[in-house]
Amino acid sequence: MKAPTKHKKLIAWVNEMAKICQPEKIVWINGSEEEKKKLEEEAISTGELIRLNQKKLPGCFLHRSDPSDVARSEKLTYICTKRKNDAGPNNNWMEPKEAYKRAREIFSGSMKGRTLYVIPFSMGPIGSEFSKIGVELTDSIYVVLNMRIMSRIGQEVLDQLGTNGSFTKCMHGKADLNPDKRLILHFPEDNTIWSVGSGYGGNALLGKKCLALRIASYLGKKEGWMAEHMLILGIEKPSGQIQYIAAAFPSACGKTNLAMLVPPEGLKRKGYRIWTVGDDIAWMRIDSDRGLWAVNPEAGFFGVVPGTNSKSNPNAVKAIQKNTIYTNVALKPDMTVWWEGADGEIPEEALDWRGRPWKPGMVDETGSPVRAAHPNSRFTAPISQCPSISFRLDQHHGVPISAILFGGRRARLAPLVYEAFEWNHGVYMGSTVASEKTAAAEGTLGEVRRDPMAMLPFCGYNMADYFQHWVDMGNRLEKKPRIFHVNWFRTDKNGNFLWPGYGENLRILEWILYRCEEKVEAVKTPIGYVPYPKDIDITGLSLPKGTLQELLSVNIHEWRQEQEDHEKYFKQFDSAFPHELLKECNSLKRRLG
Ligand code: OXD
Ligand code: MN
């Protein structure tokens, strides 16, 4: 196929990669409907996709991945910079020459008899000066169809690129999906990603974690902006004004649910509405007003399916009724899909995520229940299908950010919400974000994993430099967003959640807006500003007496231990670690007495 572009460097790179992989043919993706239909038919004919019940789920498909390829492979993910120190203690590192050599061996001849697809894509609205263009080469139709949902693709992007525009080179191949021959390599200095041996979203949809976070965080540091693992939402107030917040949480803390929150009855009467801008990634920069503005570079959701239902996320349920690719969920006899925690009845029979017959109550050889859907099964759906989609999603300028939230899953310690004293204190709060392992995860219950700004697996350079970048951004910002920490997961002595979560979290967002507008006072504690219970509207919520006080309490003894742990955690970083954060750590110690 003749290249539909005159971009010489792009054409040369495609040819160079094709020479290594030796595909039977090269197809340039133009993004048309006709092309989509053709690819779907081909994927159905090979079993890569299963067409679902088109009456009930129009435009929807099921994909079953290789059982050894169901999640991001953090151990096989590398940052390949010339100097090891530039990758920092938070990343696996490989010397670039060695990395290219090892991956080239796996890529070599791996596309014989296959088609190499060339996908030009834009992260962010096409033509916005804040967007970045990538070109992904892949031998996977599943990847093409997912990239079509997750980003803006096709001829329009090539036109934008022109004959000389710069782009991230994203090379992907399934090879034989062997975990021993799997590598996810990032070369920030070459603006290049090579991923081989996996078809899983986070490893293979290279626009998402690889470009929009790892490479983009590096570019952001260089160019003076930020790429963050954050949702973005707008809160329309009773006055009609909309304020925007960005929020970072480690995985399994409900980012997608918060991004699509539906106001609870008790607050709806006031006239609040939530507008979803993004559920996973925010690119933020300082605008001419010296405030922080954010765009969501993605065009789709790649969300976790299990637990999605009309209570946890009614907007997501509506968003995934059409044009959705389901990965690793269960298939019902009527060709619709099911997962643990779905609405409605548990099916009497189904095929599990691997395609094996499944019935409720089945146990494996160890006596554990057999799950119908994989715990990390996913939906890929266009954001445009979400009922709460923000009208500003495609605006080139993005949205102004009033508040930044950090959060984790802490059974104790962290109050429901507290506010940083100022920017650097907020950066410190972000740098010490932690989540506790839940009963479902491996490891000791309650064990804490630090995940600074929820970026631990996604920061494309040395985390100490990344912290410094946050401090520097604060110095450049005139209208600084206020920074908060939230914890929806505090429990009582018996392990029961104290806070109902989900839509009720809007009550906390309301307090956050009040603080941004300086409408309410707060209690000054050693860890930050904590709400007066009276300022949190709990109309329509039946919280037992004293619960809110318990949720907002600060245990000085526990916080002293926490602060010591921060000190220990910071020791892994070298001299590049910002003294501003050490200062914050010492100030906390002093305030705790
Ligand atoms: C994701 C993740 O898939 O954070 O968004 O792992
Ligand atoms: Mn994520």
Coordinates of C-alpha atoms and ligand atoms in Angstrom, one line a residue:
M1 CA 0.0 0.0 0.0
K2 CA 1.3 3.4 -0.9
A3 CA 2.0 5.7 2.0
P4 CA -0.7 8.4 2.2
T5 CA 1.8 10.9 3.4
K6 CA 4.9 12.8 2.2
H7 CA 6.5 12.7 5.6
K8 CA 9.9 11.2 4.5
K9 CA 11.1 10.4 8.0
L10 CA 7.9 8.6 8.8
I11 CA 8.0 6.6 5.7
A12 CA 11.6 5.7 6.2
W13 CA 10.9 4.6 9.8
V14 CA 7.9 2.4 8.7
N15 CA 10.1 0.8 6.1
E16 CA 12.9 0.2 8.6
M17 CA 10.6 -1.5 11.1
A18 CA 9.0 -3.5 8.3
K19 CA 12.4 -4.8 7.3
I20 CA 13.0 -6.1 10.8
C21 CA 9.5 -7.6 11.3
Q22 CA 8.9 -8.8 7.7
P23 CA 5.1 -8.5 7.5
E24 CA 3.3 -9.8 4.4
K25 CA 1.8 -6.3 3.8
I26 CA 1.6 -2.8 5.2
V27 CA -1.8 -1.1 5.7
W28 CA -2.0 2.6 6.6
I29 CA -5.0 3.2 8.8
N30 CA -7.3 6.1 7.6
G31 CA -9.9 5.9 10.4
S32 CA -12.9 5.5 8.1
E33 CA -16.1 3.5 9.1
E34 CA -15.6 1.3 6.1
E35 CA -12.1 0.4 7.2
K36 CA -13.4 -0.3 10.7
K37 CA -16.1 -2.8 9.4
K38 CA -13.4 -4.6 7.3
L39 CA -11.1 -5.0 10.3
E40 CA -14.0 -6.2 12.5
E41 CA -15.0 -8.8 9.9
E42 CA -11.4 -10.0 9.6
A43 CA -11.0 -10.2 13.4
I44 CA -14.2 -12.2 13.7
S45 CA -13.0 -14.6 11.0
T46 CA -9.9 -15.4 12.9
G47 CA -11.6 -15.5 16.4
E48 CA -9.7 -12.5 17.6
L49 CA -13.2 -10.9 18.2
I50 CA -16.5 -12.4 19.0
R51 CA -19.6 -10.4 17.8
L52 CA -22.0 -9.9 20.6
N53 CA -25.8 -9.8 20.5
Q54 CA -26.2 -6.8 18.1
K55 CA -29.8 -6.1 19.2
K56 CA -28.9 -5.8 22.9
L57 CA -25.3 -4.5 22.5
P58 CA -25.0 -2.9 19.0
G59 CA -21.5 -2.5 17.8
C60 CA -20.1 -4.5 20.7
F61 CA -17.5 -7.3 20.6
L62 CA -15.7 -9.6 23.0
H63 CA -12.0 -10.3 23.0
R64 CA -10.4 -13.1 24.9
S65 CA -6.7 -12.5 25.5
D66 CA -4.0 -15.1 26.1
P67 CA -4.4 -16.2 29.8
S68 CA -0.8 -15.2 30.4
D69 CA -1.4 -11.7 29.1
V70 CA -4.1 -10.0 31.2
A71 CA -2.4 -7.1 32.9
R72 CA 0.4 -4.5 32.6
S73 CA 3.8 -6.2 32.9
E74 CA 5.6 -3.8 35.3
K75 CA 8.5 -6.1 35.7
L76 CA 9.1 -6.1 32.0
T77 CA 8.6 -2.4 31.6
Y78 CA 11.8 -0.4 31.2
I79 CA 13.0 3.2 30.9
C80 CA 16.0 3.1 28.6
T81 CA 18.0 6.3 29.1
K82 CA 21.7 6.6 28.5
R83 CA 22.4 7.2 32.2
K84 CA 20.8 4.9 34.7
N85 CA 20.3 7.6 37.1
D86 CA 17.9 9.4 34.7
A87 CA 15.5 6.5 35.1
G88 CA 15.8 6.8 38.9
P89 CA 15.1 4.2 41.7
N90 CA 11.4 3.9 40.7
N91 CA 12.0 2.4 37.3
N92 CA 13.6 -0.7 35.7
W93 CA 16.4 0.5 33.5
M94 CA 18.1 -0.9 30.5
E95 CA 20.9 0.7 28.4
P96 CA 19.3 1.8 25.1
K97 CA 21.7 -0.1 22.8
E98 CA 21.1 -3.3 24.7
A99 CA 17.4 -2.7 24.9
Y100 CA 17.0 -2.2 21.1
K101 CA 19.1 -5.3 20.5
R102 CA 17.1 -7.5 22.7
A103 CA 13.8 -6.3 21.3
R104 CA 15.0 -6.4 17.7
E105 CA 15.8 -10.1 18.2
I106 CA 12.2 -10.8 19.3
F107 CA 10.7 -8.5 16.5
S108 CA 12.9 -10.1 13.9
G109 CA 10.7 -11.9 11.3
S110 CA 7.8 -11.9 13.9
M111 CA 5.2 -10.5 11.4
K112 CA 5.8 -13.1 8.6
G113 CA 2.4 -13.8 7.1
R114 CA 0.8 -11.0 9.1
T115 CA -0.2 -7.4 8.3
L116 CA 1.6 -4.4 9.7
Y117 CA -0.9 -1.6 10.5
V118 CA 0.3 2.0 10.6
I119 CA -1.9 4.0 13.0
P120 CA -1.3 7.8 13.1
F121 CA -2.9 9.1 16.3
S122 CA -3.2 12.3 18.2
M123 CA -3.3 12.4 22.0
G124 CA -5.5 15.4 22.6
P125 CA -7.7 17.2 20.1
I126 CA -6.1 17.2 16.6
G127 CA -4.4 20.5 15.9
S128 CA -4.3 21.7 19.5
E129 CA -0.9 23.1 20.3
F130 CA -1.0 21.0 23.5
S131 CA -1.6 17.7 21.7
K132 CA 1.0 15.2 20.8
I133 CA 1.1 13.0 17.7
G134 CA 2.2 9.4 17.7
V135 CA 2.4 6.7 15.1
E136 CA 1.9 3.1 16.3
L137 CA 2.9 0.2 14.1
T138 CA 1.2 -3.1 15.2
D139 CA 0.3 -6.5 13.9
S140 CA -2.8 -6.6 16.1
I141 CA -6.3 -5.7 14.8
Y142 CA -7.5 -5.6 18.4
V143 CA -4.9 -2.9 19.0
V144 CA -6.1 -0.9 15.9
L145 CA -9.7 -1.1 17.0
N146 CA -8.9 -0.1 20.6
M147 CA -6.7 2.8 19.5
R148 CA -9.6 3.9 17.3
I149 CA -11.7 4.3 20.5
M150 CA -8.9 5.5 22.8
S151 CA -7.4 8.3 20.6
R152 CA -8.1 10.3 17.5
I153 CA -6.7 8.4 14.6
G154 CA -6.3 8.4 10.8
Q155 CA -5.7 10.6 7.8
E156 CA -6.6 13.8 9.7
V157 CA -3.7 13.1 12.0
L158 CA -1.3 12.6 9.1
D159 CA -2.5 15.8 7.5
Q160 CA -1.8 17.6 10.8
L161 CA 1.7 16.0 10.9
G162 CA 2.5 17.4 7.5
T163 CA 5.8 16.6 5.8
N164 CA 8.0 17.3 8.8
G165 CA 6.1 17.3 12.1
S166 CA 7.5 15.4 15.1
F167 CA 5.9 12.3 16.4
T168 CA 6.5 9.5 19.0
K169 CA 7.6 6.3 17.3
C170 CA 5.5 3.6 18.8
M171 CA 6.5 0.1 17.7
H172 CA 4.3 -2.8 18.8
G173 CA 4.2 -6.5 17.9
K174 CA 2.5 -9.5 19.4
A175 CA 5.3 -11.8 18.4
D176 CA 4.2 -15.1 20.0
L177 CA 2.8 -13.6 23.2
N178 CA 5.4 -15.4 25.2
P179 CA 6.0 -13.7 28.6
D180 CA 9.6 -14.7 28.4
K181 CA 9.9 -12.7 25.2
R182 CA 8.0 -9.7 26.3
L183 CA 9.5 -6.2 26.7
I184 CA 7.9 -2.8 27.1
L185 CA 10.7 -0.4 26.4
H186 CA 10.6 3.4 26.6
F187 CA 13.4 5.6 25.0
P188 CA 12.5 9.1 26.2
E189 CA 15.6 10.5 24.6
D190 CA 14.6 9.1 21.2
N191 CA 10.9 9.8 21.6
T192 CA 10.4 6.1 21.0
I193 CA 8.5 3.2 22.4
W194 CA 9.1 -0.5 21.6
S195 CA 6.6 -3.0 23.0
V196 CA 6.8 -6.7 22.0
G197 CA 5.2 -9.9 23.2
S198 CA 1.9 -8.6 24.7
G199 CA -1.5 -7.6 23.4
Y200 CA -2.8 -6.3 26.8
G201 CA -4.1 -2.7 26.7
G202 CA -1.6 -1.0 29.0
N203 CA 1.3 -2.8 27.3
A204 CA 0.0 -2.5 23.7
L205 CA -2.2 0.6 23.3
L206 CA 0.9 2.7 23.2
G207 CA -0.9 6.0 23.3
K208 CA -2.1 5.4 26.8
K209 CA 0.4 4.6 29.6
C210 CA 3.5 4.5 27.4
L211 CA 3.1 7.8 25.5
A212 CA 0.5 9.8 27.5
L213 CA 2.3 9.2 30.8
R214 CA 5.8 7.8 30.6
I215 CA 7.0 9.6 27.5
A216 CA 4.8 12.6 28.1
S217 CA 6.0 13.1 31.7
Y218 CA 9.5 13.3 30.4
L219 CA 8.5 15.8 27.7
G220 CA 6.5 17.7 30.3
K221 CA 9.6 18.1 32.5
K222 CA 11.6 19.3 29.5
E223 CA 9.0 21.6 28.1
G224 CA 7.5 22.9 31.4
W225 CA 4.1 21.1 31.6
M226 CA 2.8 18.0 33.5
A227 CA 1.5 14.6 32.4
E228 CA -0.4 13.1 35.4
H229 CA -2.3 9.9 36.2
M230 CA -5.5 11.9 37.0
L231 CA -9.1 12.1 36.3
I232 CA -10.6 15.4 35.4
L233 CA -14.2 16.4 36.3
G234 CA -16.3 19.5 36.3
I235 CA -18.7 20.3 39.1
E236 CA -21.6 22.5 38.0
K237 CA -22.8 24.4 40.9
P238 CA -26.3 25.5 41.7
S239 CA -25.4 28.9 40.2
G240 CA -24.6 27.2 36.8
Q241 CA -20.8 27.9 37.1
I242 CA -18.6 24.9 36.5
Q243 CA -15.4 24.3 38.5
Y244 CA -12.9 21.7 37.5
I245 CA -10.8 19.4 39.6
A246 CA -8.1 16.8 38.8
A247 CA -7.6 13.8 41.0
A248 CA -4.9 11.1 41.3
F249 CA -5.5 7.8 43.0
P250 CA -3.6 4.5 42.8
S251 CA -5.4 1.7 41.0
A252 CA -8.5 0.2 42.7
C253 CA -9.5 3.4 44.4
G254 CA -12.4 4.3 42.1
K255 CA -11.1 6.9 39.7
T256 CA -13.4 6.0 36.9
N257 CA -16.4 6.0 39.3
L258 CA -15.5 9.4 40.7
A259 CA -15.0 10.9 37.2
M260 CA -18.6 9.9 36.3
L261 CA -20.2 10.5 39.7
V262 CA -24.0 11.0 39.8
P263 CA -25.1 13.4 42.6
P264 CA -27.0 11.7 45.4
E265 CA -30.6 12.6 45.9
G266 CA -29.8 14.8 49.0
L267 CA -27.5 17.0 47.0
K268 CA -29.3 16.9 43.6
R269 CA -32.0 19.1 45.0
K270 CA -29.3 21.9 45.2
G271 CA -28.8 21.6 41.5
Y272 CA -25.3 20.0 41.3
R273 CA -24.2 18.2 38.1
I274 CA -21.0 16.4 37.3
W275 CA -19.3 16.7 33.9
T276 CA -16.7 14.1 33.0
V277 CA -13.6 15.3 31.2
G278 CA -11.4 12.2 31.7
D279 CA -11.0 9.2 34.0
D280 CA -7.3 8.4 33.8
I281 CA -4.9 11.0 32.4
A282 CA -4.5 14.7 32.6
W283 CA -2.0 16.9 30.7
M284 CA -1.7 20.2 32.5
R285 CA 0.1 23.4 31.7
I286 CA 0.2 27.0 32.8
D287 CA -1.8 29.3 30.6
S288 CA -1.5 33.1 30.0
D289 CA -3.7 33.7 33.0
R290 CA -0.9 32.0 35.1
G291 CA -3.4 29.3 36.2
L292 CA -3.3 25.6 35.6
W293 CA -5.3 24.2 32.6
A294 CA -5.9 20.6 31.8
V295 CA -6.8 18.4 28.8
N296 CA -7.6 14.8 28.7
P297 CA -5.4 13.4 25.9
E298 CA -7.6 10.3 25.5
A299 CA -10.9 9.9 23.6
G300 CA -12.1 6.7 25.3
F301 CA -12.3 4.8 28.5
F302 CA -10.3 1.6 29.2
G303 CA -12.0 0.7 32.4
V304 CA -12.1 -2.2 34.8
V305 CA -15.4 -4.1 34.3
P306 CA -16.0 -6.1 37.5
G307 CA -18.0 -4.2 40.0
T308 CA -19.4 -1.8 37.4
N309 CA -23.1 -1.6 38.0
S310 CA -26.0 0.9 38.3
K311 CA -25.0 1.7 41.9
S312 CA -21.2 2.0 41.6
N313 CA -21.3 3.8 38.2
P314 CA -24.6 4.3 36.4
N315 CA -23.0 6.5 33.7
A316 CA -20.4 3.8 32.9
V317 CA -23.2 1.3 32.6
K318 CA -24.9 3.5 30.0
A319 CA -21.6 4.3 28.2
I320 CA -20.9 0.6 27.5
Q321 CA -24.1 -0.5 25.9
K322 CA -22.9 0.1 22.3
N323 CA -19.7 0.4 20.3
T324 CA -17.7 -1.2 23.1
I325 CA -14.9 -3.8 23.1
Y326 CA -15.1 -6.1 26.1
T327 CA -12.0 -7.9 27.1
N328 CA -12.0 -11.1 29.2
V329 CA -15.5 -10.9 30.5
A330 CA -18.0 -13.9 30.6
L331 CA -20.2 -14.7 27.7
K332 CA -23.9 -15.6 28.3
P333 CA -25.8 -18.0 26.0
D334 CA -27.7 -15.0 24.5
M335 CA -24.4 -13.5 23.4
T336 CA -24.4 -10.7 25.9
V337 CA -21.8 -10.3 28.6
W338 CA -21.6 -10.7 32.4
W339 CA -19.1 -10.1 35.2
E340 CA -18.9 -10.3 38.9
G341 CA -20.8 -7.3 40.4
A342 CA -22.9 -6.7 37.3
D343 CA -26.5 -5.6 37.5
G344 CA -29.3 -8.2 37.5
E345 CA -29.3 -12.0 38.1
I346 CA -26.3 -14.2 38.1
P347 CA -26.5 -16.3 35.0
E348 CA -27.2 -20.0 35.4
E349 CA -24.5 -20.7 32.9
A350 CA -22.0 -18.9 30.8
L351 CA -18.6 -19.2 29.2
D352 CA -15.9 -17.8 31.5
W353 CA -13.3 -15.3 30.3
R354 CA -11.2 -18.1 28.9
G355 CA -14.2 -19.6 27.0
R356 CA -14.7 -22.5 29.3
P357 CA -18.2 -23.6 30.6
W358 CA -19.0 -21.8 33.9
K359 CA -21.7 -22.1 36.5
P360 CA -22.3 -20.2 39.7
G361 CA -20.7 -21.9 42.7
M362 CA -17.9 -23.6 40.8
V363 CA -14.7 -24.0 42.7
D364 CA -11.2 -24.8 41.5
E365 CA -8.9 -27.5 42.8
T366 CA -8.0 -25.4 45.8
G367 CA -11.6 -24.9 46.7
S368 CA -11.6 -21.2 45.7
P369 CA -14.5 -19.8 43.6
V370 CA -13.9 -19.8 39.9
R371 CA -14.5 -16.3 38.5
A372 CA -16.5 -15.9 35.3
A373 CA -14.8 -12.6 34.4
H374 CA -11.1 -11.9 34.9
P375 CA -10.7 -9.5 37.8
N376 CA -8.9 -7.1 35.4
S377 CA -11.4 -7.6 32.5
R378 CA -11.9 -4.3 30.7
F379 CA -14.3 -2.2 28.6
T380 CA -13.1 0.1 25.8
A381 CA -15.7 2.6 25.1
P382 CA -15.8 6.1 23.5
I383 CA -16.0 8.9 26.0
S384 CA -18.6 10.5 23.8
Q385 CA -21.1 7.8 24.9
C386 CA -20.9 8.8 28.6
P387 CA -24.1 10.7 29.6
S388 CA -22.0 13.0 31.8
I389 CA -19.5 13.9 29.0
S390 CA -18.2 17.5 29.3
F391 CA -18.8 19.8 26.4
R392 CA -15.2 21.0 26.8
L393 CA -13.7 17.6 26.0
D394 CA -12.6 18.6 22.5
Q395 CA -11.8 22.2 23.3
H396 CA -8.2 22.8 22.4
H397 CA -7.6 24.8 25.5
G398 CA -8.9 22.3 28.1
V399 CA -10.3 23.4 31.4
P400 CA -9.0 25.5 34.3
I401 CA -8.2 23.5 37.4
S402 CA -9.4 24.8 40.8
A403 CA -8.3 21.9 43.0
I404 CA -6.0 18.9 42.8
L405 CA -6.9 15.8 44.9
F406 CA -4.7 13.0 46.0
G407 CA -6.0 9.9 47.6
G408 CA -5.3 6.3 48.6
R409 CA -6.9 3.4 50.3
R410 CA -6.2 3.8 54.0
A411 CA -8.2 1.8 56.6
R412 CA -6.9 4.2 59.3
L413 CA -4.8 7.3 59.6
A414 CA -5.9 9.5 56.7
P415 CA -9.1 11.5 57.4
L416 CA -11.9 11.6 54.9
V417 CA -10.6 14.9 53.5
Y418 CA -7.9 17.4 54.5
E419 CA -6.3 20.3 52.7
A420 CA -2.7 21.3 52.3
F421 CA -1.4 24.5 53.9
E422 CA 0.0 25.6 50.5
W423 CA 1.4 24.2 47.3
N424 CA 4.7 22.6 48.5
H425 CA 2.8 21.0 51.4
G426 CA 0.4 19.6 48.8
V427 CA 3.3 18.3 46.7
Y428 CA 4.5 16.6 49.9
M429 CA 1.1 15.0 50.4
G430 CA 1.2 13.8 46.8
S431 CA 4.7 12.4 47.1
T432 CA 3.7 10.3 50.1
V433 CA 0.4 8.9 48.7
A434 CA 0.0 5.3 49.8
S435 CA -2.6 2.6 49.4
E436 CA -3.1 -0.5 51.6
K437 CA -3.3 -3.9 50.2
T438 CA -6.8 -5.2 50.3
A439 CA -7.7 -8.7 51.3
A440 CA -8.0 -9.7 47.7
A441 CA -4.4 -8.7 46.9
E442 CA -1.2 -10.7 47.7
G443 CA 0.8 -9.6 50.7
T444 CA -0.1 -8.7 54.3
L445 CA -3.4 -7.1 54.9
G446 CA -2.9 -3.4 55.6
E447 CA 0.6 -3.4 54.2
V448 CA 1.3 0.0 52.7
R449 CA 2.6 0.6 49.2
R450 CA 3.7 4.1 48.5
D451 CA 2.6 5.4 45.1
P452 CA 3.6 9.0 44.7
M453 CA 1.0 11.0 42.8
A454 CA -0.3 7.5 41.7
M455 CA 2.6 7.7 39.2
L456 CA 4.9 5.0 40.5
P457 CA 4.5 2.7 37.5
F458 CA 4.1 5.6 35.0
C459 CA 6.8 8.3 35.7
G460 CA 9.2 8.1 32.7
Y461 CA 12.2 9.6 34.6
N462 CA 13.8 9.9 38.0
M463 CA 11.1 10.5 40.6
A464 CA 13.3 12.9 42.5
D465 CA 13.4 15.1 39.4
Y466 CA 9.7 14.6 39.0
F467 CA 9.0 16.0 42.6
Q468 CA 11.3 18.9 41.8
H469 CA 9.2 19.6 38.6
W470 CA 6.1 19.8 40.8
V471 CA 7.8 22.3 43.1
D472 CA 9.0 24.3 40.1
M473 CA 5.5 24.4 38.5
G474 CA 4.2 25.7 41.8
N475 CA 6.8 28.5 41.7
R476 CA 5.6 29.5 38.2
L477 CA 1.9 29.3 38.9
E478 CA 0.2 32.5 40.1
K479 CA -3.3 31.0 40.5
K480 CA -2.3 27.9 42.3
P481 CA -5.0 25.2 42.6
R482 CA -5.5 24.2 46.2
I483 CA -4.4 20.7 47.0
F484 CA -6.4 18.1 49.0
H485 CA -6.1 14.5 50.2
V486 CA -9.2 12.3 50.4
N487 CA -9.7 8.8 51.8
W488 CA -13.0 7.1 51.0
F489 CA -11.9 3.9 52.6
R490 CA -11.5 4.5 56.4
T491 CA -13.0 1.6 58.4
D492 CA -14.2 1.1 62.0
K493 CA -12.7 -1.4 64.5
N494 CA -14.5 -4.2 62.8
G495 CA -13.3 -3.4 59.3
N496 CA -16.6 -1.8 58.1
F497 CA -16.3 1.2 55.9
L498 CA -17.3 4.4 57.7
W499 CA -18.1 6.3 54.6
P500 CA -20.6 5.2 51.9
G501 CA -18.5 6.4 49.0
Y502 CA -19.7 6.5 45.4
G503 CA -22.1 9.3 44.6
E504 CA -22.0 10.5 48.2
N505 CA -18.4 11.6 47.6
L506 CA -19.9 14.7 46.1
R507 CA -20.5 15.9 49.7
I508 CA -16.8 16.1 50.1
L509 CA -16.3 17.7 46.7
E510 CA -18.8 20.4 47.8
W511 CA -16.6 21.2 50.9
I512 CA -13.5 21.3 48.6
L513 CA -15.3 23.9 46.4
Y514 CA -16.3 25.9 49.5
R515 CA -12.6 26.0 50.5
C516 CA -11.6 27.1 47.1
E517 CA -14.1 29.9 47.3
E518 CA -13.1 30.7 50.9
K519 CA -16.6 30.1 52.0
V520 CA -15.8 28.0 55.1
E521 CA -13.2 28.0 57.8
A522 CA -11.4 24.7 58.7
V523 CA -9.6 23.2 61.7
K524 CA -5.9 23.6 61.5
T525 CA -4.3 20.3 62.5
P526 CA -0.6 19.2 62.2
I527 CA -1.4 17.4 58.9
G528 CA -3.4 20.1 57.2
Y529 CA -6.9 21.8 57.3
V530 CA -9.7 19.4 58.3
P531 CA -13.4 20.3 57.9
Y532 CA -15.7 21.2 60.7
P533 CA -18.3 18.4 60.6
K534 CA -21.1 21.0 60.3
D535 CA -19.7 22.2 56.9
I536 CA -20.2 18.8 55.3
D537 CA -23.8 18.5 54.1
I538 CA -25.1 15.1 55.0
T539 CA -28.7 15.7 54.1
G540 CA -30.4 12.4 53.3
L541 CA -27.5 10.3 54.5
S542 CA -28.1 8.2 57.6
L543 CA -24.6 8.3 59.2
P544 CA -24.6 6.9 62.8
K545 CA -23.8 9.6 65.4
G546 CA -20.1 10.4 65.8
T547 CA -19.2 8.7 62.5
L548 CA -18.3 12.0 60.7
Q549 CA -16.2 13.0 63.7
E550 CA -14.4 9.7 63.5
L551 CA -13.9 10.0 59.8
L552 CA -12.3 13.4 60.3
S553 CA -10.1 12.6 63.3
V554 CA -6.3 12.8 63.3
N555 CA -4.5 10.3 65.5
I556 CA -1.2 12.0 66.4
H557 CA 0.4 8.7 67.5
E558 CA -0.3 7.1 64.2
W559 CA 0.8 10.2 62.3
R560 CA 4.2 10.2 64.0
Q561 CA 4.8 6.7 62.7
E562 CA 3.6 7.7 59.3
Q563 CA 6.0 10.7 59.3
E564 CA 8.9 8.4 60.2
D565 CA 7.9 6.2 57.4
H566 CA 8.0 9.2 55.0
E567 CA 11.5 9.9 56.1
K568 CA 12.6 6.4 55.4
Y569 CA 10.9 6.4 52.1
F570 CA 12.6 9.5 50.9
K571 CA 16.0 8.0 51.7
Q572 CA 16.0 6.0 48.5
F573 CA 16.3 9.2 46.4
D574 CA 19.7 10.9 45.8
S575 CA 20.8 14.5 46.0
A576 CA 18.3 15.5 43.3
F577 CA 15.5 15.1 45.9
P578 CA 14.0 18.6 46.4
H579 CA 15.0 20.1 49.7
E580 CA 11.5 21.7 49.8
L581 CA 10.0 18.3 50.5
L582 CA 12.6 17.5 53.2
K583 CA 11.6 20.8 54.7
E584 CA 7.9 19.8 54.6
C585 CA 8.8 16.4 56.2
N586 CA 10.6 18.2 59.0
S587 CA 7.8 20.7 59.5
L588 CA 5.3 17.9 59.8
K589 CA 7.5 16.3 62.5
R590 CA 7.7 19.5 64.4
R591 CA 4.0 20.1 64.2
L592 CA 3.3 16.6 65.5
G593 CA 5.5 17.4 68.5
Ligands
OXD1 C1 -5.1 1.7 34.2 C2 -4.1 1.5 35.2 O1 -5.4 0.7 33.4 O2 -3.9 2.5 36.0 O3 -5.6 2.8 34.0 O4 -3.6 0.4 35.4
MN2 MN -4.7 4.3 35.2

